[in-house]
Amino acid sequence: MHVALRAPVVVGRDHELELIRTTLAKVATGRGQVVFLTGEAGIGKSRLASAATDLAYSSGMSIMRGRGSAMSRTIPFRCLSEALLSLQRLGTTVDIGALGPYRPALARLNPDWGASSDDASSGSLIVLAEGVLRLTELVGRDGGCAVVIDDLQYADPDTLAVLEYVIDNIAHQPTLLLATMRDEDSAALEFARATSKRDSATLIELRRLRQQQVSVLAGACLEGTLPAPALDLLWAGSGGLPLFVEELLDEIVSDGRLVRTGDAWQLADARVPPSALVHSVAGRFGRLNDQAREFVSVAAVIGLRFPLTVVREVTGLDYRTLLRYLQSEPVAHLIGPDDHTPDWYLFTHALVADAVLTLIPEDVQADLARRAADAVEKRYPGVPGDWCHLCATLREAAGQTAEAGALYAEAGRRALAQGAAQSAVTLLDRSLELVHDPVRRFEALEAQLLALTEAGQVDRALAMSFDSSGLDRPHRARLHTQLAWAANLAGRTSEGLAQVEIARALVGADAPAEDSAPIDVVAAHLELDRAEPGSLERAESVALRAATVAERVPLPVVACQAWQLLGALTRRRDPVQATAYLERSRAFAIAHDLPIWEIHALVRLGLNDALRDGEITRLEQARDLASRIGAVIARYQSEVNIGLQLVLRADFAAAEALVDEVSSAAKRLGLQEIGQFMAVLRAVLAGHRGDRATLTAAWSVLSEPGGEQHTGRLHGLAATFCSLLEEDRPRARADLDLALTAERATPTTYHLTGRFGLDLLLRAVDGELTRAEYDEIVANPAAGLRWDHHFALLASAVLAGASGDEATARAQVAESADVGLRYPMARNLGLRLVGEAAARDGWGEPETWLRTAEHYFHDAGIAAVAGACRAQLRQMGARVTQRRTGTDEVPDELRLAGVTVREYEVLRLLGARLANNEIAAQLHVSPRTVEKHVSSLLTKTGLANRLALGKLATGHVFNESP
């Protein structure tokens, strides 16, 4: 007789369902929500989650559903991967191109979405988390998205970290995250409780059913009313646990103790079984023949979920036989198909799998585990993906510790490559407990040091004491080199240099050069972080040695690291050589198929282009390429440099939009360095807008660790410019002095502090710069960078004009106009300053330069500079007209000639061939006033008569016509 093992409706959860409906209503308004369902095994968490999923689907939401892996808590991102794959299974269309640079990160979870990124930094956990967040927003763009995860207690720590990130950032998007977990001690339960305590989630703890609810559940299962003795038996035998109610009900019906007579049910035997579930499982297991029992036993040893292919390999049974057993009554109550994965099956409940294992002797379990591991390795050579984890646990269960340790190490390395550093640490710890072979231990140790660094456990990495007996000196040196990198990444320079010295001592003075090159490249980076006199020179020397050796051996990654570091180090001294180094790095990366290093070279080459010529084409290429392959960090590095050029070009709206977008992403992703650069860029943007309040607020970057390296740029490029826009020359000079002092005290690879440009111009205008000083400073190749070169040309013009060489001075002002063409605000600020000097020293065209600058700064809303220009013009005796509404309508050449708004109105009417009295009538002035305006126009334009004015007016009016 067939009995429904599951009630067709959810019983006893009215309050919980109402909470879920309320939550869905909030999601519909665009407010992201998180719900955790907890309770003991068999309490009905998954059934309630399914009901919630149905409600979400009915409301128009897209569904993503996954399950924690019972194979191993260290299989990274298993439930997230299933959730992504469920989109395809449910027919949800996703515009994966809209994921931008996060698509390759998500491709690690769903290979159908393209190749995953090879960039280690972009493989970080936080980048993947941002990708998941953006995916849920994209999927839920129309009707919202429900992400449902069952059995979260099995999730690895990195999955929990991803979910924490998502929870912290879904408040403003229509996303529901609903997860179920047992109420037993686990990281997931602790995570859920902590999240609910900070009001970021709703925690629903399911309780056992009351006696009346048990009656309703039983009636729903059997579609009828049970007699009181039967209900008493169900209550006594189940304790209100829904799974036990259904199992006990099925057992007493199957045993003929509860029978239907007509429309009524009668209980023949009221004895309570000793344990509803265990007794039921044992009864069914005992009724199986030997083949079927072996089949179920193999499945239980593999885990809650298992692939039929492996069971077939172990048992030797054909598919027809296996499927026949799966469809038989005893097995069908224990095992069913896994709806998430084709050809996979799972036990009807984790408690069922546990109950089966209690029925199998330990020695038999070990033998089955060994056979299952053999079958996995035969069926899936190289044990790809999750098979590695499964095989490792099976080998360990079989007592094959060495083999298990090697598999755990491989799984750890793969987890690290996926960005699951926490899982990698756990797996590699387990490997090191089991592996004793020196070479394998070295490989696991090296991976563990990297995993600890990626997981942010640098203290533990640096404190590791490892047994290096059996390892040769070069291998031990590699471990200490890895520790040096860890210290470098953590900003612990002195500890990193100490590890470098240990590594150098191990390789010895007469070691092959290829053993020293990896040490040299990390040493060069550490020298750079010293930021003390001579550190840049030492870093350059060591990096050059590493690059030369690494290119010859070859050691491709080391070579790329070294050549790119050299490109940054030599830019200040020889920009041409710096570009050559970077081109060399890029070519080497291409030749050895290292796309990430190619992009990093392209970013640095783009920066060189931007500094030298103001050109951002290669930076944009680097950004686009980084987006395509998922190099998220490289993308933001490109945008840091693009953003600076936008500010220098006075494209403030575009710069602000970029700063806001990248700053937000950097904050969420925890990209401290990118975040600092964006804070500096925000300060520079504020300075170039003359916004002192925002500049002061952005200045807080100096108080953060590592902020001191930006002092020169903050004072020289942000504060100095702001002071000049405020017409506070003494403060500008003081800001520049602070910038140059900081640059001398803390040498960096950054530029544009003003030493080679603005400082020269201010000192020249103030009469404090000699030609000899000027020549000495601009002899430095760094003075050729376009931004500085523009100001330096103006400084030279001021010096030439003061010395009476007007021809040279005029030529240099004209040249500066071409050089500064990309930088309109800087160009006009330069004209304001050089106009002052030219008026004082009697050379050039100060009136034209000052009027040009005045017009620019008036339109830009920089009142102080516009007012200073007008004051200087008045001081020179030039006529300065009052600024009126409509000034912007006056063509530049006429405005610079002093034509007022009213005069331009008269000129336009002259073009229409109106007489003075007709013009007077239209403008509501007297004919006498019109006559004065016409006379003034003839004087200012230099034209001979009224007819010529009419022709001029006609030309301007025609040019302005649509």
Short mmCIF file of C-alpha atoms in Angstrom, two decimals, residues 265-561:
data_model
loop_
_atom_site.label_atom_id
_atom_site.label_comp_id
_atom_site.label_asym_id
_atom_site.label_seq_id
_atom_site.Cartn_x
_atom_site.Cartn_y
_atom_site.Cartn_z
CA TRP A 265 -8.87 4.44 10.28
CA GLN A 266 -8.51 1.83 13.02
CA LEU A 267 -5.45 1.11 15.20
CA ALA A 268 -4.85 -2.59 15.84
CA ASP A 269 -1.66 -2.34 17.96
CA ALA A 270 -0.88 0.70 20.15
CA ARG A 271 2.69 -0.26 21.09
CA VAL A 272 5.22 2.59 20.56
CA PRO A 273 8.35 1.57 18.59
CA PRO A 274 11.64 2.19 20.39
CA SER A 275 12.75 4.82 17.88
CA ALA A 276 10.55 5.80 15.00
CA LEU A 277 13.27 6.72 12.54
CA VAL A 278 16.02 4.26 13.45
CA HIS A 279 13.56 1.44 13.75
CA SER A 280 12.01 2.34 10.41
CA VAL A 281 15.39 2.60 8.63
CA ALA A 282 16.66 -0.63 10.21
CA GLY A 283 13.51 -2.43 9.16
CA ARG A 284 13.78 -1.36 5.56
CA PHE A 285 17.56 -1.93 5.46
CA GLY A 286 17.05 -5.43 6.85
CA ARG A 287 14.52 -6.31 4.17
CA LEU A 288 17.01 -5.58 1.36
CA ASN A 289 18.82 -8.36 -0.47
CA ASP A 290 22.65 -8.39 -0.41
CA GLN A 291 23.09 -6.35 -3.61
CA ALA A 292 20.62 -3.68 -2.58
CA ARG A 293 22.12 -3.54 0.92
CA GLU A 294 25.59 -3.02 -0.57
CA PHE A 295 24.21 -0.31 -2.83
CA VAL A 296 22.68 1.60 0.11
CA SER A 297 25.80 1.04 2.24
CA VAL A 298 28.12 2.47 -0.44
CA ALA A 299 25.82 5.45 -0.81
CA ALA A 300 25.83 6.12 2.94
CA VAL A 301 29.64 5.91 3.12
CA ILE A 302 29.91 8.47 0.30
CA GLY A 303 27.56 10.87 2.08
CA LEU A 304 24.15 12.47 2.15
CA ARG A 305 24.38 13.06 -1.62
CA PHE A 306 26.08 10.75 -4.07
CA PRO A 307 26.53 10.19 -7.80
CA LEU A 308 25.11 7.00 -9.27
CA THR A 309 28.19 6.62 -11.49
CA VAL A 310 30.47 6.06 -8.49
CA VAL A 311 28.09 3.64 -6.80
CA ARG A 312 27.89 1.69 -10.05
CA GLU A 313 31.72 1.58 -10.27
CA VAL A 314 32.01 0.28 -6.70
CA THR A 315 29.23 -2.31 -6.80
CA GLY A 316 29.60 -3.42 -10.41
CA LEU A 317 25.83 -3.25 -10.81
CA ASP A 318 24.42 -1.98 -14.09
CA TYR A 319 22.18 1.07 -14.29
CA ARG A 320 19.06 -0.97 -14.90
CA THR A 321 19.57 -2.89 -11.65
CA LEU A 322 20.41 0.25 -9.67
CA LEU A 323 17.35 2.08 -10.96
CA ARG A 324 15.17 -0.91 -10.15
CA TYR A 325 16.40 -0.81 -6.55
CA LEU A 326 15.85 2.97 -6.37
CA GLN A 327 12.25 2.46 -7.42
CA SER A 328 11.63 -0.38 -4.97
CA GLU A 329 9.55 0.38 -1.88
CA PRO A 330 12.25 -0.10 0.82
CA VAL A 331 14.94 1.93 -0.96
CA ALA A 332 12.56 4.63 -2.23
CA HIS A 333 11.77 5.49 1.38
CA LEU A 334 15.48 5.99 2.07
CA ILE A 335 16.81 7.56 -1.13
CA GLY A 336 15.39 9.86 -3.80
CA PRO A 337 16.66 11.84 -6.80
CA ASP A 338 18.56 15.09 -6.23
CA ASP A 339 16.62 17.77 -8.06
CA HIS A 340 19.68 20.05 -8.15
CA THR A 341 22.04 17.74 -10.05
CA PRO A 342 21.25 15.16 -12.74
CA ASP A 343 22.36 11.57 -12.00
CA TRP A 344 22.85 12.40 -8.32
CA TYR A 345 20.72 11.00 -5.53
CA LEU A 346 20.35 11.81 -1.86
CA PHE A 347 18.98 10.30 1.29
CA THR A 348 15.55 11.57 2.18
CA HIS A 349 17.03 13.17 5.27
CA ALA A 350 20.47 13.48 6.85
CA LEU A 351 19.15 11.50 9.80
CA VAL A 352 18.34 8.64 7.46
CA ALA A 353 21.92 8.53 6.17
CA ASP A 354 23.21 8.64 9.74
CA ALA A 355 20.90 5.81 10.72
CA VAL A 356 22.17 3.64 7.84
CA LEU A 357 25.79 4.21 8.91
CA THR A 358 25.01 2.94 12.42
CA LEU A 359 23.99 -0.35 10.81
CA ILE A 360 27.32 -0.87 8.97
CA PRO A 361 30.34 -2.31 10.89
CA GLU A 362 33.38 -0.01 11.01
CA ASP A 363 35.66 -2.40 9.11
CA VAL A 364 33.08 -2.68 6.36
CA GLN A 365 32.76 1.11 6.23
CA ALA A 366 36.57 1.44 5.82
CA ASP A 367 36.62 -1.13 3.02
CA LEU A 368 33.73 0.55 1.23
CA ALA A 369 35.43 3.95 1.60
CA ARG A 370 38.62 2.60 0.00
CA ARG A 371 36.68 1.04 -2.87
CA ALA A 372 34.69 4.23 -3.36
CA ALA A 373 37.89 6.31 -3.49
CA ASP A 374 39.36 3.92 -6.05
CA ALA A 375 36.19 4.23 -8.08
CA VAL A 376 36.28 8.04 -7.99
CA GLU A 377 39.91 8.18 -9.13
CA LYS A 378 39.23 5.69 -11.92
CA ARG A 379 36.06 7.39 -13.08
CA TYR A 380 37.42 10.96 -12.76
CA PRO A 381 41.19 11.00 -13.43
CA GLY A 382 42.92 13.82 -11.61
CA VAL A 383 39.88 14.09 -9.30
CA PRO A 384 38.72 17.47 -10.64
CA GLY A 385 36.51 19.86 -8.71
CA ASP A 386 34.63 18.50 -5.70
CA TRP A 387 35.81 14.95 -6.40
CA CYS A 388 39.12 15.87 -4.78
CA HIS A 389 37.40 16.69 -1.48
CA LEU A 390 35.26 13.58 -1.65
CA CYS A 391 38.22 11.35 -2.42
CA ALA A 392 40.25 12.89 0.42
CA THR A 393 37.52 12.17 2.99
CA LEU A 394 37.09 8.63 1.65
CA ARG A 395 40.83 7.92 1.83
CA GLU A 396 40.93 9.22 5.37
CA ALA A 397 37.89 7.09 6.32
CA ALA A 398 39.72 4.10 4.80
CA GLY A 399 42.76 4.78 6.98
CA GLN A 400 44.96 5.78 3.98
CA THR A 401 46.39 8.87 5.66
CA ALA A 402 49.27 9.65 3.28
CA GLU A 403 47.01 9.53 0.24
CA ALA A 404 44.36 11.54 2.08
CA GLY A 405 46.93 14.17 3.08
CA ALA A 406 48.09 14.62 -0.51
CA LEU A 407 44.49 15.04 -1.66
CA TYR A 408 43.73 17.56 1.09
CA ALA A 409 46.79 19.56 -0.01
CA GLU A 410 45.61 19.56 -3.62
CA ALA A 411 42.12 20.57 -2.53
CA GLY A 412 43.65 23.37 -0.46
CA ARG A 413 45.61 24.72 -3.41
CA ARG A 414 42.48 24.63 -5.55
CA ALA A 415 40.46 26.39 -2.88
CA LEU A 416 43.11 29.09 -2.71
CA ALA A 417 42.96 29.53 -6.48
CA GLN A 418 39.19 30.01 -6.12
CA GLY A 419 39.70 32.74 -3.54
CA ALA A 420 38.51 30.53 -0.67
CA ALA A 421 41.48 31.25 1.57
CA GLN A 422 39.79 30.21 4.85
CA SER A 423 38.81 26.85 3.41
CA ALA A 424 42.32 26.48 1.99
CA VAL A 425 43.84 27.06 5.44
CA THR A 426 41.61 24.35 6.95
CA LEU A 427 42.38 21.86 4.18
CA LEU A 428 46.12 22.50 4.30
CA ASP A 429 46.13 22.21 8.09
CA ARG A 430 44.57 18.79 7.71
CA SER A 431 47.09 17.87 5.06
CA LEU A 432 50.01 18.84 7.27
CA GLU A 433 48.59 16.62 10.04
CA LEU A 434 48.60 13.61 7.72
CA VAL A 435 51.59 14.12 5.39
CA HIS A 436 55.12 13.22 6.48
CA ASP A 437 56.99 13.04 3.18
CA PRO A 438 59.42 16.07 3.16
CA VAL A 439 58.70 17.18 -0.40
CA ARG A 440 54.93 16.94 0.00
CA ARG A 441 55.15 18.75 3.33
CA PHE A 442 57.11 21.55 1.67
CA GLU A 443 54.48 21.94 -1.04
CA ALA A 444 51.71 22.04 1.56
CA LEU A 445 53.68 24.50 3.74
CA GLU A 446 54.33 26.84 0.82
CA ALA A 447 50.64 26.82 -0.08
CA GLN A 448 49.67 27.27 3.57
CA LEU A 449 51.82 30.39 3.94
CA LEU A 450 50.14 31.91 0.90
CA ALA A 451 46.69 30.88 2.15
CA LEU A 452 47.29 32.42 5.57
CA THR A 453 48.43 35.64 3.91
CA GLU A 454 45.35 35.74 1.67
CA ALA A 455 43.12 34.98 4.66
CA GLY A 456 44.59 37.94 6.54
CA GLN A 457 46.29 35.70 9.11
CA VAL A 458 49.74 37.23 8.60
CA ASP A 459 50.54 37.01 12.31
CA ARG A 460 49.98 33.27 12.24
CA ALA A 461 52.05 32.94 9.05
CA LEU A 462 54.99 34.85 10.50
CA ALA A 463 54.75 32.92 13.76
CA MET A 464 54.69 29.52 12.04
CA SER A 465 57.33 27.11 13.20
CA PHE A 466 57.75 24.41 10.61
CA ASP A 467 59.85 21.33 10.57
CA SER A 468 62.15 21.77 7.58
CA SER A 469 64.14 18.62 8.21
CA GLY A 470 64.56 16.66 5.03
CA LEU A 471 64.32 19.81 2.89
CA ASP A 472 67.31 21.23 1.07
CA ARG A 473 68.39 24.83 1.62
CA PRO A 474 66.80 26.24 -1.57
CA HIS A 475 63.40 24.84 -0.60
CA ARG A 476 63.72 26.27 2.89
CA ALA A 477 64.71 29.61 1.34
CA ARG A 478 61.53 29.58 -0.73
CA LEU A 479 59.46 29.27 2.44
CA HIS A 480 61.19 32.28 4.00
CA THR A 481 60.78 34.22 0.76
CA GLN A 482 57.06 33.53 0.94
CA LEU A 483 57.05 34.82 4.52
CA ALA A 484 58.82 37.96 3.32
CA TRP A 485 56.04 38.51 0.76
CA ALA A 486 53.46 38.04 3.49
CA ALA A 487 55.16 40.68 5.63
CA ASN A 488 55.42 43.01 2.63
CA LEU A 489 51.71 42.71 1.87
CA ALA A 490 50.92 43.40 5.52
CA GLY A 491 53.14 46.48 5.55
CA ARG A 492 55.53 44.95 8.11
CA THR A 493 58.73 46.00 6.42
CA SER A 494 61.25 45.18 9.14
CA GLU A 495 59.92 41.64 9.57
CA GLY A 496 59.93 41.17 5.82
CA LEU A 497 63.56 42.27 5.56
CA ALA A 498 64.47 39.86 8.36
CA GLN A 499 62.93 36.99 6.36
CA VAL A 500 64.86 38.15 3.29
CA GLU A 501 68.11 37.89 5.23
CA ILE A 502 67.26 34.35 6.37
CA ALA A 503 66.45 33.36 2.80
CA ARG A 504 69.71 34.89 1.52
CA ALA A 505 71.71 33.01 4.15
CA LEU A 506 70.06 29.74 3.15
CA VAL A 507 70.81 30.09 -0.56
CA GLY A 508 74.35 31.26 0.18
CA ALA A 509 76.59 33.68 -1.66
CA ASP A 510 77.56 31.14 -4.32
CA ALA A 511 73.98 29.98 -5.08
CA PRO A 512 72.70 29.96 -8.66
CA ALA A 513 71.34 33.34 -9.66
CA GLU A 514 67.87 31.89 -10.29
CA ASP A 515 67.61 31.01 -6.58
CA SER A 516 68.30 34.63 -5.62
CA ALA A 517 66.04 36.39 -8.12
CA PRO A 518 62.73 35.69 -6.27
CA ILE A 519 64.38 36.94 -3.06
CA ASP A 520 65.65 40.05 -4.81
CA VAL A 521 62.27 41.08 -6.17
CA VAL A 522 60.57 40.95 -2.76
CA ALA A 523 63.59 42.71 -1.23
CA ALA A 524 63.18 45.52 -3.77
CA HIS A 525 59.53 45.98 -2.83
CA LEU A 526 60.44 46.06 0.84
CA GLU A 527 63.15 48.67 0.18
CA LEU A 528 60.57 50.79 -1.57
CA ASP A 529 58.36 50.68 1.52
CA ARG A 530 61.17 51.96 3.73
CA ALA A 531 60.55 55.45 2.30
CA GLU A 532 63.86 56.82 3.52
CA PRO A 533 66.79 58.55 1.76
CA GLY A 534 68.53 56.10 -0.58
CA SER A 535 65.74 53.50 -0.47
CA LEU A 536 64.62 54.16 -4.05
CA GLU A 537 68.16 53.73 -5.36
CA ARG A 538 68.66 50.49 -3.45
CA ALA A 539 65.30 49.16 -4.64
CA GLU A 540 66.19 49.99 -8.25
CA SER A 541 69.54 48.21 -8.06
CA VAL A 542 68.10 45.02 -6.56
CA ALA A 543 65.12 45.01 -8.94
CA LEU A 544 67.39 45.36 -11.97
CA ARG A 545 69.43 42.37 -10.83
CA ALA A 546 66.28 40.29 -10.34
CA ALA A 547 64.84 41.30 -13.71
CA THR A 548 67.99 40.44 -15.62
CA VAL A 549 68.29 36.99 -14.08
CA ALA A 550 64.58 36.17 -14.23
CA GLU A 551 64.36 37.03 -17.90
CA ARG A 552 67.33 34.79 -18.72
CA VAL A 553 66.29 31.69 -16.74
CA PRO A 554 63.33 32.36 -17.34
CA LEU A 555 61.19 33.06 -14.30
CA PRO A 556 58.30 34.82 -16.05
CA VAL A 557 56.36 36.18 -13.07
CA VAL A 558 59.49 37.34 -11.27
CA ALA A 559 60.68 39.04 -14.46
CA CYS A 560 57.37 40.86 -14.92
CA GLN A 561 57.32 41.95 -11.28
#
